[in-house]
mmCIF file of C-alpha atoms in Angstrom:
data_model
loop_
_atom_site.group_PDB
_atom_site.id
_atom_site.type_symbol
_atom_site.label_atom_id
_atom_site.label_comp_id
_atom_site.label_asym_id
_atom_site.label_seq_id
_atom_site.Cartn_x
_atom_site.Cartn_y
_atom_site.Cartn_z
ATOM 1 C CA MET A 1 76.293 -56.361 66.574
ATOM 2 C CA ALA A 2 76.068 -52.764 65.356
ATOM 3 C CA GLY A 3 73.282 -50.746 66.939
ATOM 4 C CA PRO A 4 72.530 -47.357 68.496
ATOM 5 C CA LEU A 5 74.491 -48.306 71.643
ATOM 6 C CA THR A 6 77.502 -49.861 69.915
ATOM 7 C CA GLY A 7 80.638 -48.983 71.884
ATOM 8 C CA ILE A 8 78.794 -48.754 75.227
ATOM 9 C CA LYS A 9 80.005 -51.176 77.918
ATOM 10 C CA VAL A 10 77.501 -52.314 80.541
ATOM 11 C CA ILE A 11 78.123 -54.336 83.699
ATOM 12 C CA GLU A 12 74.946 -56.055 84.851
ATOM 13 C CA ILE A 13 74.958 -57.419 88.403
ATOM 14 C CA GLY A 14 71.393 -58.545 88.086
ATOM 15 C CA GLN A 15 69.185 -61.523 88.547
ATOM 16 C CA ALA A 16 65.562 -62.542 88.099
ATOM 17 C CA PHE A 17 63.796 -59.992 85.921
ATOM 18 C CA ALA A 18 64.063 -56.186 86.162
ATOM 19 C CA GLY A 19 67.877 -55.878 86.093
ATOM 20 C CA PRO A 20 68.413 -58.508 83.392
ATOM 21 C CA LEU A 21 65.626 -56.993 81.290
ATOM 22 C CA ALA A 22 67.325 -53.586 81.406
ATOM 23 C CA GLY A 23 70.556 -55.278 80.328
ATOM 24 C CA ALA A 24 68.777 -57.190 77.551
ATOM 25 C CA ILE A 25 67.255 -54.011 76.126
ATOM 26 C CA MET A 26 70.664 -52.372 75.996
ATOM 27 C CA ALA A 27 72.302 -55.502 74.561
ATOM 28 C CA ASP A 28 69.679 -55.663 71.804
ATOM 29 C CA MET A 29 70.580 -52.073 70.945
ATOM 30 C CA GLY A 30 74.228 -53.001 70.517
ATOM 31 C CA ALA A 31 75.811 -52.473 73.949
ATOM 32 C CA ASP A 32 78.416 -54.925 75.224
ATOM 33 C CA VAL A 33 76.643 -56.271 78.311
ATOM 34 C CA ILE A 34 78.740 -58.295 80.746
ATOM 35 C CA LYS A 35 76.484 -60.236 83.096
ATOM 36 C CA VAL A 36 77.999 -60.822 86.538
ATOM 37 C CA GLU A 37 76.701 -64.015 88.155
ATOM 38 C CA LYS A 38 77.394 -65.820 91.392
ATOM 39 C CA PRO A 39 79.633 -68.878 90.916
ATOM 40 C CA ASP A 40 77.215 -71.372 92.480
ATOM 41 C CA GLY A 41 74.392 -71.576 89.959
ATOM 42 C CA GLY A 42 74.381 -68.057 88.559
ATOM 43 C CA ASP A 43 71.212 -66.021 88.122
ATOM 44 C CA ASP A 44 68.314 -67.537 90.093
ATOM 45 C CA ALA A 45 66.088 -67.091 87.025
ATOM 46 C CA ARG A 46 67.991 -69.890 85.284
ATOM 47 C CA MET A 47 65.768 -72.236 87.305
ATOM 48 C CA TRP A 48 62.510 -70.276 86.918
ATOM 49 C CA GLY A 49 60.740 -72.885 84.826
ATOM 50 C CA PRO A 50 59.458 -75.010 83.240
ATOM 51 C CA PRO A 51 59.921 -74.863 80.344
ATOM 52 C CA PHE A 52 63.695 -75.257 80.091
ATOM 53 C CA VAL A 53 66.064 -75.081 77.130
ATOM 54 C CA ASP A 54 69.662 -76.275 77.562
ATOM 55 C CA GLU A 55 69.194 -76.483 81.358
ATOM 56 C CA SER A 56 68.070 -72.852 81.715
ATOM 57 C CA SER A 57 64.513 -71.539 81.859
ATOM 58 C CA MET A 58 62.842 -69.911 78.887
ATOM 59 C CA MET A 59 62.547 -66.756 80.984
ATOM 60 C CA PHE A 60 66.318 -66.677 81.455
ATOM 61 C CA HIS A 61 66.941 -67.096 77.734
ATOM 62 C CA ALA A 62 64.509 -64.296 76.911
ATOM 63 C CA ASN A 63 66.132 -61.750 79.250
ATOM 64 C CA ASN A 64 69.791 -62.646 78.779
ATOM 65 C CA ARG A 65 70.374 -62.947 75.050
ATOM 66 C CA ASN A 66 73.317 -61.071 73.537
ATOM 67 C CA LYS A 67 75.238 -60.969 76.842
ATOM 68 C CA ARG A 68 78.542 -62.336 78.085
ATOM 69 C CA SER A 69 78.623 -64.054 81.495
ATOM 70 C CA VAL A 70 81.358 -63.907 84.109
ATOM 71 C CA THR A 71 81.294 -65.240 87.656
ATOM 72 C CA VAL A 72 82.228 -63.079 90.628
ATOM 73 C CA ASP A 73 81.983 -63.928 94.316
ATOM 74 C CA ILE A 74 81.159 -60.519 95.790
ATOM 75 C CA LYS A 75 82.072 -61.862 99.253
ATOM 76 C CA SER A 76 85.653 -62.298 98.044
ATOM 77 C CA ALA A 77 87.918 -59.244 98.258
ATOM 78 C CA ALA A 78 89.928 -60.511 95.291
ATOM 79 C CA ASP A 79 86.818 -60.903 93.147
ATOM 80 C CA VAL A 80 85.529 -57.474 94.170
ATOM 81 C CA GLU A 81 88.839 -56.039 93.026
ATOM 82 C CA LYS A 82 88.380 -57.812 89.663
ATOM 83 C CA LEU A 83 84.934 -56.239 89.400
ATOM 84 C CA LYS A 84 86.340 -52.796 90.095
ATOM 85 C CA ARG A 85 88.970 -53.273 87.405
ATOM 86 C CA LEU A 86 86.195 -54.260 85.030
ATOM 87 C CA ALA A 87 84.362 -51.041 85.895
ATOM 88 C CA ARG A 88 87.291 -48.763 85.105
ATOM 89 C CA ASP A 89 86.329 -48.442 81.454
ATOM 90 C CA ALA A 90 82.638 -49.296 81.764
ATOM 91 C CA ASP A 91 79.929 -46.800 80.921
ATOM 92 C CA ILE A 92 77.059 -48.255 82.941
ATOM 93 C CA LEU A 93 76.551 -50.546 85.925
ATOM 94 C CA ILE A 94 73.102 -52.008 86.603
ATOM 95 C CA GLN A 95 72.404 -53.859 89.848
ATOM 96 C CA ASN A 96 69.292 -55.242 91.511
ATOM 97 C CA LEU A 97 70.765 -57.174 94.420
ATOM 98 C CA ARG A 98 69.154 -57.311 97.843
ATOM 99 C CA PRO A 99 68.914 -53.779 99.337
ATOM 100 C CA GLY A 100 72.106 -52.725 101.136
ATOM 101 C CA ILE A 101 74.282 -55.584 99.923
ATOM 102 C CA VAL A 102 76.292 -53.577 97.386
ATOM 103 C CA GLU A 103 77.356 -51.092 100.050
ATOM 104 C CA GLU A 104 78.135 -53.939 102.439
ATOM 105 C CA MET A 105 80.337 -55.645 99.818
ATOM 106 C CA GLY A 106 82.078 -52.434 98.769
ATOM 107 C CA ILE A 107 80.578 -52.184 95.291
ATOM 108 C CA GLY A 108 78.015 -49.443 95.901
ATOM 109 C CA PRO A 109 77.819 -46.307 93.755
ATOM 110 C CA ALA A 110 80.365 -44.309 95.792
ATOM 111 C CA ALA A 111 82.956 -47.090 95.655
ATOM 112 C CA MET A 112 82.517 -47.779 91.962
ATOM 113 C CA GLN A 113 82.436 -44.132 90.921
ATOM 114 C CA ALA A 114 85.633 -43.590 92.900
ATOM 115 C CA VAL A 115 87.179 -46.052 90.425
ATOM 116 C CA ASN A 116 85.414 -44.485 87.422
ATOM 117 C CA PRO A 117 83.855 -41.011 87.859
ATOM 118 C CA ARG A 118 82.179 -41.323 84.438
ATOM 119 C CA LEU A 119 80.278 -44.444 85.482
ATOM 120 C CA ILE A 120 76.481 -44.333 85.343
ATOM 121 C CA TYR A 121 75.332 -46.477 88.277
ATOM 122 C CA CYS A 122 71.726 -47.719 88.187
ATOM 123 C CA SER A 123 70.252 -49.361 91.291
ATOM 124 C CA ILE A 124 66.952 -51.220 91.056
ATOM 125 C CA GLY A 125 65.260 -51.830 94.396
ATOM 126 C CA ALA A 126 62.042 -53.343 95.648
ATOM 127 C CA PHE A 127 60.427 -50.514 97.622
ATOM 128 C CA GLY A 128 62.747 -47.585 96.951
ATOM 129 C CA ASN A 129 65.851 -46.037 98.497
ATOM 130 C CA LYS A 130 64.083 -44.129 101.304
ATOM 131 C CA GLY A 131 61.416 -44.766 103.913
ATOM 132 C CA PRO A 132 60.655 -47.560 106.365
ATOM 133 C CA MET A 133 60.651 -50.253 103.666
ATOM 134 C CA ARG A 134 63.883 -49.280 101.933
ATOM 135 C CA ASP A 135 65.639 -52.470 103.069
ATOM 136 C CA ALA A 136 62.728 -54.829 102.411
ATOM 137 C CA PRO A 137 63.247 -57.421 99.679
ATOM 138 C CA GLY A 138 60.540 -57.829 97.103
ATOM 139 C CA PHE A 139 59.191 -59.397 93.954
ATOM 140 C CA ASP A 140 56.547 -58.261 91.492
ATOM 141 C CA PRO A 141 53.501 -59.638 93.400
ATOM 142 C CA LEU A 142 54.512 -57.709 96.519
ATOM 143 C CA ALA A 143 54.758 -54.483 94.531
ATOM 144 C CA GLN A 144 51.347 -55.190 93.010
ATOM 145 C CA ALA A 145 49.944 -55.746 96.500
ATOM 146 C CA TYR A 146 51.575 -52.755 98.249
ATOM 147 C CA GLY A 147 51.120 -50.486 95.237
ATOM 148 C CA ALA A 148 47.348 -51.135 95.109
ATOM 149 C CA VAL A 149 47.463 -52.714 91.633
ATOM 150 C CA MET A 150 45.708 -55.827 92.972
ATOM 151 C CA THR A 151 42.763 -53.806 94.263
ATOM 152 C CA LEU A 152 42.169 -52.283 90.813
ATOM 153 C CA THR A 153 42.356 -55.577 88.880
ATOM 154 C CA GLY A 154 39.380 -57.869 88.358
ATOM 155 C CA ARG A 155 35.660 -57.678 89.013
ATOM 156 C CA PRO A 156 34.084 -56.033 92.082
ATOM 157 C CA GLU A 157 33.287 -59.401 93.656
ATOM 158 C CA ASP A 158 36.779 -60.853 93.111
ATOM 159 C CA PRO A 159 39.426 -61.076 95.845
ATOM 160 C CA PRO A 160 42.553 -58.919 95.325
ATOM 161 C CA THR A 161 43.688 -60.060 91.892
ATOM 162 C CA PHE A 162 47.196 -60.513 90.585
ATOM 163 C CA CYS A 163 47.960 -59.168 87.113
ATOM 164 C CA ALA A 164 49.580 -62.185 85.419
ATOM 165 C CA PRO A 165 52.404 -60.415 83.509
ATOM 166 C CA ALA A 166 55.173 -59.156 85.821
ATOM 167 C CA ILE A 167 54.257 -55.579 85.011
ATOM 168 C CA ASN A 168 56.394 -53.939 87.708
ATOM 169 C CA ASP A 169 59.521 -55.880 86.826
ATOM 170 C CA ALA A 170 59.028 -55.026 83.154
ATOM 171 C CA ALA A 171 58.272 -51.368 83.806
ATOM 172 C CA THR A 172 61.221 -50.983 86.170
ATOM 173 C CA GLY A 173 63.551 -52.460 83.571
ATOM 174 C CA MET A 174 62.269 -49.939 81.048
ATOM 175 C CA TRP A 175 62.388 -46.990 83.495
ATOM 176 C CA SER A 176 65.991 -47.961 84.212
ATOM 177 C CA VAL A 177 66.904 -47.790 80.538
ATOM 178 C CA ILE A 178 65.122 -44.448 80.154
ATOM 179 C CA GLY A 179 67.109 -43.066 83.096
ATOM 180 C CA ILE A 180 70.361 -44.524 81.788
ATOM 181 C CA LEU A 181 69.900 -43.021 78.331
ATOM 182 C CA ALA A 182 69.137 -39.633 79.871
ATOM 183 C CA ALA A 183 72.245 -39.935 82.078
ATOM 184 C CA LEU A 184 74.374 -40.783 79.021
ATOM 185 C CA GLN A 185 73.194 -37.584 77.396
ATOM 186 C CA GLU A 186 74.007 -35.621 80.560
ATOM 187 C CA ARG A 187 77.454 -37.229 80.682
ATOM 188 C CA ASN A 188 78.082 -36.126 77.114
ATOM 189 C CA ARG A 189 77.530 -32.587 78.345
ATOM 190 C CA THR A 190 79.264 -32.691 81.746
ATOM 191 C CA GLY A 191 81.730 -35.584 81.544
ATOM 192 C CA LYS A 192 80.412 -36.897 84.875
ATOM 193 C CA GLY A 193 78.589 -40.083 85.772
ATOM 194 C CA CYS A 194 75.271 -40.296 87.574
ATOM 195 C CA VAL A 195 73.527 -42.422 90.210
ATOM 196 C CA ILE A 196 70.074 -43.630 89.190
ATOM 197 C CA ASP A 197 67.596 -45.191 91.609
ATOM 198 C CA THR A 198 64.301 -46.812 90.727
ATOM 199 C CA SER A 199 62.175 -49.591 92.179
ATOM 200 C CA LEU A 200 59.306 -51.982 91.634
ATOM 201 C CA PHE A 201 57.218 -49.938 94.079
ATOM 202 C CA GLU A 202 57.726 -46.728 92.120
ATOM 203 C CA SER A 203 56.687 -48.539 88.950
ATOM 204 C CA ALA A 204 53.551 -49.815 90.689
ATOM 205 C CA VAL A 205 52.682 -46.274 91.770
ATOM 206 C CA SER A 206 53.161 -45.095 88.192
ATOM 207 C CA TRP A 207 50.671 -47.730 86.984
ATOM 208 C CA VAL A 208 47.977 -46.555 89.413
ATOM 209 C CA ALA A 209 48.765 -42.855 88.940
ATOM 210 C CA GLY A 210 45.378 -42.046 87.401
ATOM 211 C CA SER A 211 43.441 -43.693 90.213
ATOM 212 C CA LEU A 212 45.681 -42.156 92.888
ATOM 213 C CA ASN A 213 45.388 -38.702 91.341
ATOM 214 C CA ASN A 214 41.606 -39.015 91.117
ATOM 215 C CA TYR A 215 41.388 -40.182 94.730
ATOM 216 C CA HIS A 216 43.388 -37.202 95.986
ATOM 217 C CA LEU A 217 41.054 -34.872 94.116
ATOM 218 C CA SER A 218 37.708 -36.519 94.906
ATOM 219 C CA GLY A 219 38.322 -38.492 98.091
ATOM 220 C CA ASN A 220 36.509 -41.444 96.502
ATOM 221 C CA ALA A 221 38.247 -44.816 96.454
ATOM 222 C CA PRO A 222 38.230 -46.308 92.951
ATOM 223 C CA LYS A 223 36.013 -49.268 92.131
ATOM 224 C CA ARG A 224 36.862 -52.324 90.063
ATOM 225 C CA PHE A 225 35.160 -52.900 86.739
ATOM 226 C CA GLY A 226 36.568 -56.212 85.531
ATOM 227 C CA GLY A 227 37.031 -55.982 81.770
ATOM 228 C CA ALA A 228 35.812 -52.375 81.619
ATOM 229 C CA SER A 229 37.239 -48.883 81.974
ATOM 230 C CA ALA A 230 36.582 -46.974 85.185
ATOM 231 C CA THR A 231 35.757 -43.766 83.275
ATOM 232 C CA LEU A 232 34.808 -44.499 79.637
ATOM 233 C CA VAL A 233 31.641 -46.315 78.528
ATOM 234 C CA PRO A 234 31.366 -48.484 76.433
ATOM 235 C CA TYR A 235 35.059 -49.299 76.742
ATOM 236 C CA GLN A 236 35.214 -52.959 77.663
ATOM 237 C CA THR A 237 34.793 -56.595 76.699
ATOM 238 C CA PHE A 238 31.411 -58.021 75.728
ATOM 239 C CA ASP A 239 30.126 -61.510 74.951
ATOM 240 C CA THR A 240 28.809 -62.118 71.441
ATOM 241 C CA ALA A 241 26.981 -65.173 70.079
ATOM 242 C CA ASP A 242 30.242 -67.130 70.137
ATOM 243 C CA HIS A 243 33.439 -65.361 71.271
ATOM 244 C CA PRO A 244 34.094 -62.194 73.309
ATOM 245 C CA ILE A 245 34.953 -58.867 71.723
ATOM 246 C CA CYS A 246 36.515 -55.676 73.080
ATOM 247 C CA ILE A 247 35.028 -52.314 72.061
ATOM 248 C CA ALA A 248 36.604 -48.939 72.840
ATOM 249 C CA ALA A 249 34.190 -46.119 72.013
ATOM 250 C CA GLY A 250 36.224 -43.445 73.758
ATOM 251 C CA ASN A 251 34.344 -40.305 72.682
ATOM 252 C CA ASN A 252 30.899 -39.060 71.598
ATOM 253 C CA ARG A 253 31.635 -39.461 67.882
ATOM 254 C CA LEU A 254 32.623 -43.102 68.328
ATOM 255 C CA PHE A 255 29.642 -43.794 70.568
ATOM 256 C CA ASP A 256 27.323 -42.421 67.871
ATOM 257 C CA LYS A 257 28.829 -44.834 65.329
ATOM 258 C CA CYS A 258 28.705 -47.694 67.814
ATOM 259 C CA ALA A 259 25.006 -47.106 68.497
ATOM 260 C CA LYS A 260 24.181 -47.002 64.768
ATOM 261 C CA VAL A 261 26.051 -50.256 64.072
ATOM 262 C CA MET A 262 24.022 -51.933 66.819
ATOM 263 C CA GLY A 263 20.804 -50.624 65.257
ATOM 264 C CA HIS A 264 19.997 -48.102 67.983
ATOM 265 C CA PRO A 265 20.900 -44.583 66.811
ATOM 266 C CA GLU A 266 18.424 -43.195 69.344
ATOM 267 C CA TRP A 267 20.865 -44.013 72.144
ATOM 268 C CA SER A 268 22.998 -41.034 71.089
ATOM 269 C CA ASP A 269 20.099 -38.656 71.783
ATOM 270 C CA ASP A 270 19.109 -40.254 75.071
ATOM 271 C CA PRO A 271 19.886 -37.714 77.859
ATOM 272 C CA ARG A 272 21.413 -40.528 79.892
ATOM 273 C CA PHE A 273 24.017 -41.256 77.227
ATOM 274 C CA LYS A 274 24.725 -37.978 75.398
ATOM 275 C CA THR A 275 28.175 -37.294 76.897
ATOM 276 C CA GLY A 276 30.990 -39.315 78.411
ATOM 277 C CA PRO A 277 30.118 -38.310 82.002
ATOM 278 C CA ASP A 278 26.451 -39.107 81.270
ATOM 279 C CA ARG A 279 27.330 -42.581 80.045
ATOM 280 C CA ASN A 280 29.559 -43.157 83.061
ATOM 281 C CA ALA A 281 26.792 -42.091 85.445
ATOM 282 C CA HIS A 282 24.335 -44.436 83.721
ATOM 283 C CA ARG A 283 26.789 -47.243 83.033
ATOM 284 C CA ALA A 284 24.518 -50.051 84.252
ATOM 285 C CA GLU A 285 21.571 -48.973 82.079
ATOM 286 C CA LEU A 286 23.693 -48.601 78.935
ATOM 287 C CA ILE A 287 25.544 -51.896 79.345
ATOM 288 C CA ALA A 288 22.222 -53.663 79.978
ATOM 289 C CA LEU A 289 21.032 -52.367 76.595
ATOM 290 C CA ILE A 290 24.197 -53.248 74.692
ATOM 291 C CA GLU A 291 24.775 -56.793 75.981
ATOM 292 C CA PRO A 292 21.672 -58.502 74.492
ATOM 293 C CA VAL A 293 22.251 -56.819 71.120
ATOM 294 C CA LEU A 294 25.824 -58.074 70.822
ATOM 295 C CA ARG A 295 24.811 -61.597 71.841
ATOM 296 C CA GLN A 296 22.554 -61.845 68.786
ATOM 297 C CA ARG A 297 25.412 -62.195 66.277
ATOM 298 C CA PRO A 298 28.866 -63.830 66.221
ATOM 299 C CA ARG A 299 32.089 -62.019 66.973
ATOM 300 C CA ASP A 300 33.380 -61.848 63.391
ATOM 301 C CA TYR A 301 30.214 -60.072 62.260
ATOM 302 C CA TRP A 302 30.650 -57.366 64.862
ATOM 303 C CA LEU A 303 34.386 -57.031 64.228
ATOM 304 C CA ALA A 304 33.675 -56.387 60.548
ATOM 305 C CA GLU A 305 30.800 -53.966 61.151
ATOM 306 C CA PHE A 306 32.592 -51.887 63.792
ATOM 307 C CA THR A 307 35.723 -51.798 61.651
ATOM 308 C CA LYS A 308 33.742 -50.489 58.629
ATOM 309 C CA VAL A 309 32.750 -47.340 60.505
ATOM 310 C CA GLY A 310 35.996 -46.873 62.436
ATOM 311 C CA VAL A 311 34.949 -47.964 65.921
ATOM 312 C CA PRO A 312 38.086 -49.380 67.656
ATOM 313 C CA ASN A 313 37.564 -53.060 68.362
ATOM 314 C CA SER A 314 39.471 -56.298 68.850
ATOM 315 C CA PRO A 315 38.934 -59.990 69.420
ATOM 316 C CA VAL A 316 39.862 -61.140 72.930
ATOM 317 C CA ASN A 317 42.789 -63.363 72.006
ATOM 318 C CA SER A 318 44.197 -66.236 74.006
ATOM 319 C CA ILE A 319 47.961 -66.801 73.918
ATOM 320 C CA PRO A 320 47.513 -69.488 71.210
ATOM 321 C CA ASP A 321 45.316 -67.042 69.258
ATOM 322 C CA LEU A 322 47.972 -64.340 69.532
ATOM 323 C CA SER A 323 50.688 -66.774 68.501
ATOM 324 C CA GLN A 324 48.866 -67.540 65.245
ATOM 325 C CA SER A 325 47.626 -64.015 64.502
ATOM 326 C CA GLU A 326 48.514 -62.376 61.212
ATOM 327 C CA GLN A 327 49.440 -59.136 62.976
ATOM 328 C CA LEU A 328 52.043 -60.845 65.148
ATOM 329 C CA LYS A 329 53.533 -62.466 62.058
ATOM 330 C CA ALA A 330 53.501 -59.200 60.111
ATOM 331 C CA MET A 331 55.320 -57.312 62.859
ATOM 332 C CA ASP A 332 58.059 -59.971 62.893
ATOM 333 C CA ILE A 333 58.626 -59.459 66.614
ATOM 334 C CA LEU A 334 59.501 -63.076 67.411
ATOM 335 C CA ARG A 335 63.211 -63.772 67.276
ATOM 336 C CA THR A 336 65.095 -67.090 67.208
ATOM 337 C CA LEU A 337 68.130 -67.357 69.464
ATOM 338 C CA PRO A 338 71.106 -68.505 67.397
ATOM 339 C CA GLY A 339 72.368 -71.200 69.761
ATOM 340 C CA CYS A 340 69.372 -73.030 71.203
ATOM 341 C CA ASN A 341 66.883 -72.129 68.422
ATOM 342 C CA ALA A 342 64.273 -71.066 70.976
ATOM 343 C CA GLN A 343 61.893 -68.288 69.952
ATOM 344 C CA VAL A 344 61.633 -65.214 72.156
ATOM 345 C CA VAL A 345 59.852 -61.890 71.861
ATOM 346 C CA GLY A 346 62.313 -59.359 70.500
ATOM 347 C CA LEU A 347 62.813 -55.683 71.243
ATOM 348 C CA PRO A 348 59.531 -53.798 70.650
ATOM 349 C CA ILE A 349 61.378 -51.030 68.774
ATOM 350 C CA GLN A 350 62.507 -50.706 65.168
ATOM 351 C CA PHE A 351 65.450 -48.613 64.006
ATOM 352 C CA ASN A 352 65.112 -47.356 60.445
ATOM 353 C CA GLY A 353 62.525 -50.033 59.834
ATOM 354 C CA GLU A 354 64.627 -52.869 61.224
ATOM 355 C CA ARG A 355 64.146 -54.749 64.487
ATOM 356 C CA PRO A 356 67.385 -55.922 66.147
ATOM 357 C CA HIS A 357 68.167 -59.616 65.767
ATOM 358 C CA PRO A 358 69.808 -61.686 68.534
ATOM 359 C CA TYR A 359 73.427 -62.227 67.599
ATOM 360 C CA ARG A 360 74.392 -64.237 70.673
ATOM 361 C CA ASP A 361 72.576 -66.927 72.655
ATOM 362 C CA SER A 362 72.091 -66.481 76.397
ATOM 363 C CA PRO A 363 75.362 -67.475 78.097
ATOM 364 C CA LYS A 364 76.288 -70.394 80.308
ATOM 365 C CA VAL A 365 77.305 -69.470 83.862
ATOM 366 C CA GLY A 366 80.773 -67.905 83.646
ATOM 367 C CA GLU A 367 81.101 -68.782 79.971
ATOM 368 C CA HIS A 368 83.172 -65.673 79.256
ATOM 369 C CA ASN A 369 85.409 -65.602 82.330
ATOM 370 C CA ASP A 370 88.579 -66.221 80.330
ATOM 371 C CA GLU A 371 87.587 -63.844 77.563
ATOM 372 C CA VAL A 372 86.678 -60.918 79.845
ATOM 373 C CA PHE A 373 89.128 -61.314 82.715
ATOM 374 C CA GLY A 374 91.863 -62.464 80.349
ATOM 375 C CA ALA A 375 91.525 -59.162 78.520
ATOM 376 C CA LEU A 376 91.899 -57.344 81.869
ATOM 377 C CA LYS A 377 95.127 -59.217 82.609
ATOM 378 C CA ALA A 378 96.475 -58.454 79.164
ATOM 379 C CA ALA A 379 95.659 -54.771 79.544
ATOM 380 C CA ALA A 380 97.315 -54.671 82.974
ATOM 381 C CA ALA A 381 100.446 -56.338 81.588
ATOM 382 C CA GLU A 382 100.684 -53.743 78.838
#
């Protein structure tokens, strides 16, 4: 499929989430992504279900569309040699295997760039490439725990709370692509490849950057505010007469409008609430005033009234609500895989007004062995 990355060849030695997501983003943008899987079962994420479609999990289908699959036993010297031959004309290699294993198997960045100096080699780790935890394996929950994300999520009385979406896997996949695209631009200038390192831990630290920065300045450990902002007020979810609503009055102008809609313009002149820092300092008093007002009328009334005056607001959707929302339909972000007819969320980017469509279903394990390695044999014969 034509796209911004048409003509770019990517080798993905990835499994689970972050590595395959990086490959999926590049495949959606037109790159030829060859997924390298172990012969006995392939990517572990194939079994990360239910639900399953065609014997692979929905998660696998979502992160591996538009790719070709080959099987390589990295413990076999002959298969490693096949992988190196595959890398000779590749542009990018992405790997998120257990820390240290690529060096142990002879497919680390030095070995692969010796075969192809123009290769951009991206390693995705758990806790980073330095420090006492550099060799520790990891998954998203561990990065949320070590990176303090769990202590910022939820209400003050809750235990450490896991953020349901795999935010560190997703962010690391995206950071990888950002680094790869920057390295491609550098290679255009220098003709040389690059080694990129990122990790789930570094992504976790990037998520809590604001809280970490504030702590270093103030010495005060951040508190948890449930469905509210730690700094802006009112900037949170509220109950109404029927369903919850989220209001984000992020400045004085919006707070003035918010107060008028709720029938209390005098709140804007109250010394406790005149500025953002004032409202933060008197959070409990202000929220105690707002809550009973919002409970007097249903959600749709408040959504309409806040929208009329330009106060940012939203219903608090469930997944079924989101699935049926007009905005989701209008953005046309759901894509149907051509082989199994399963719907997946597509690339959240449009190019010239068009969102990429999947042109290939997620592959079976080793489905393209003959196609890919056969081409290598033919090229060697020539």
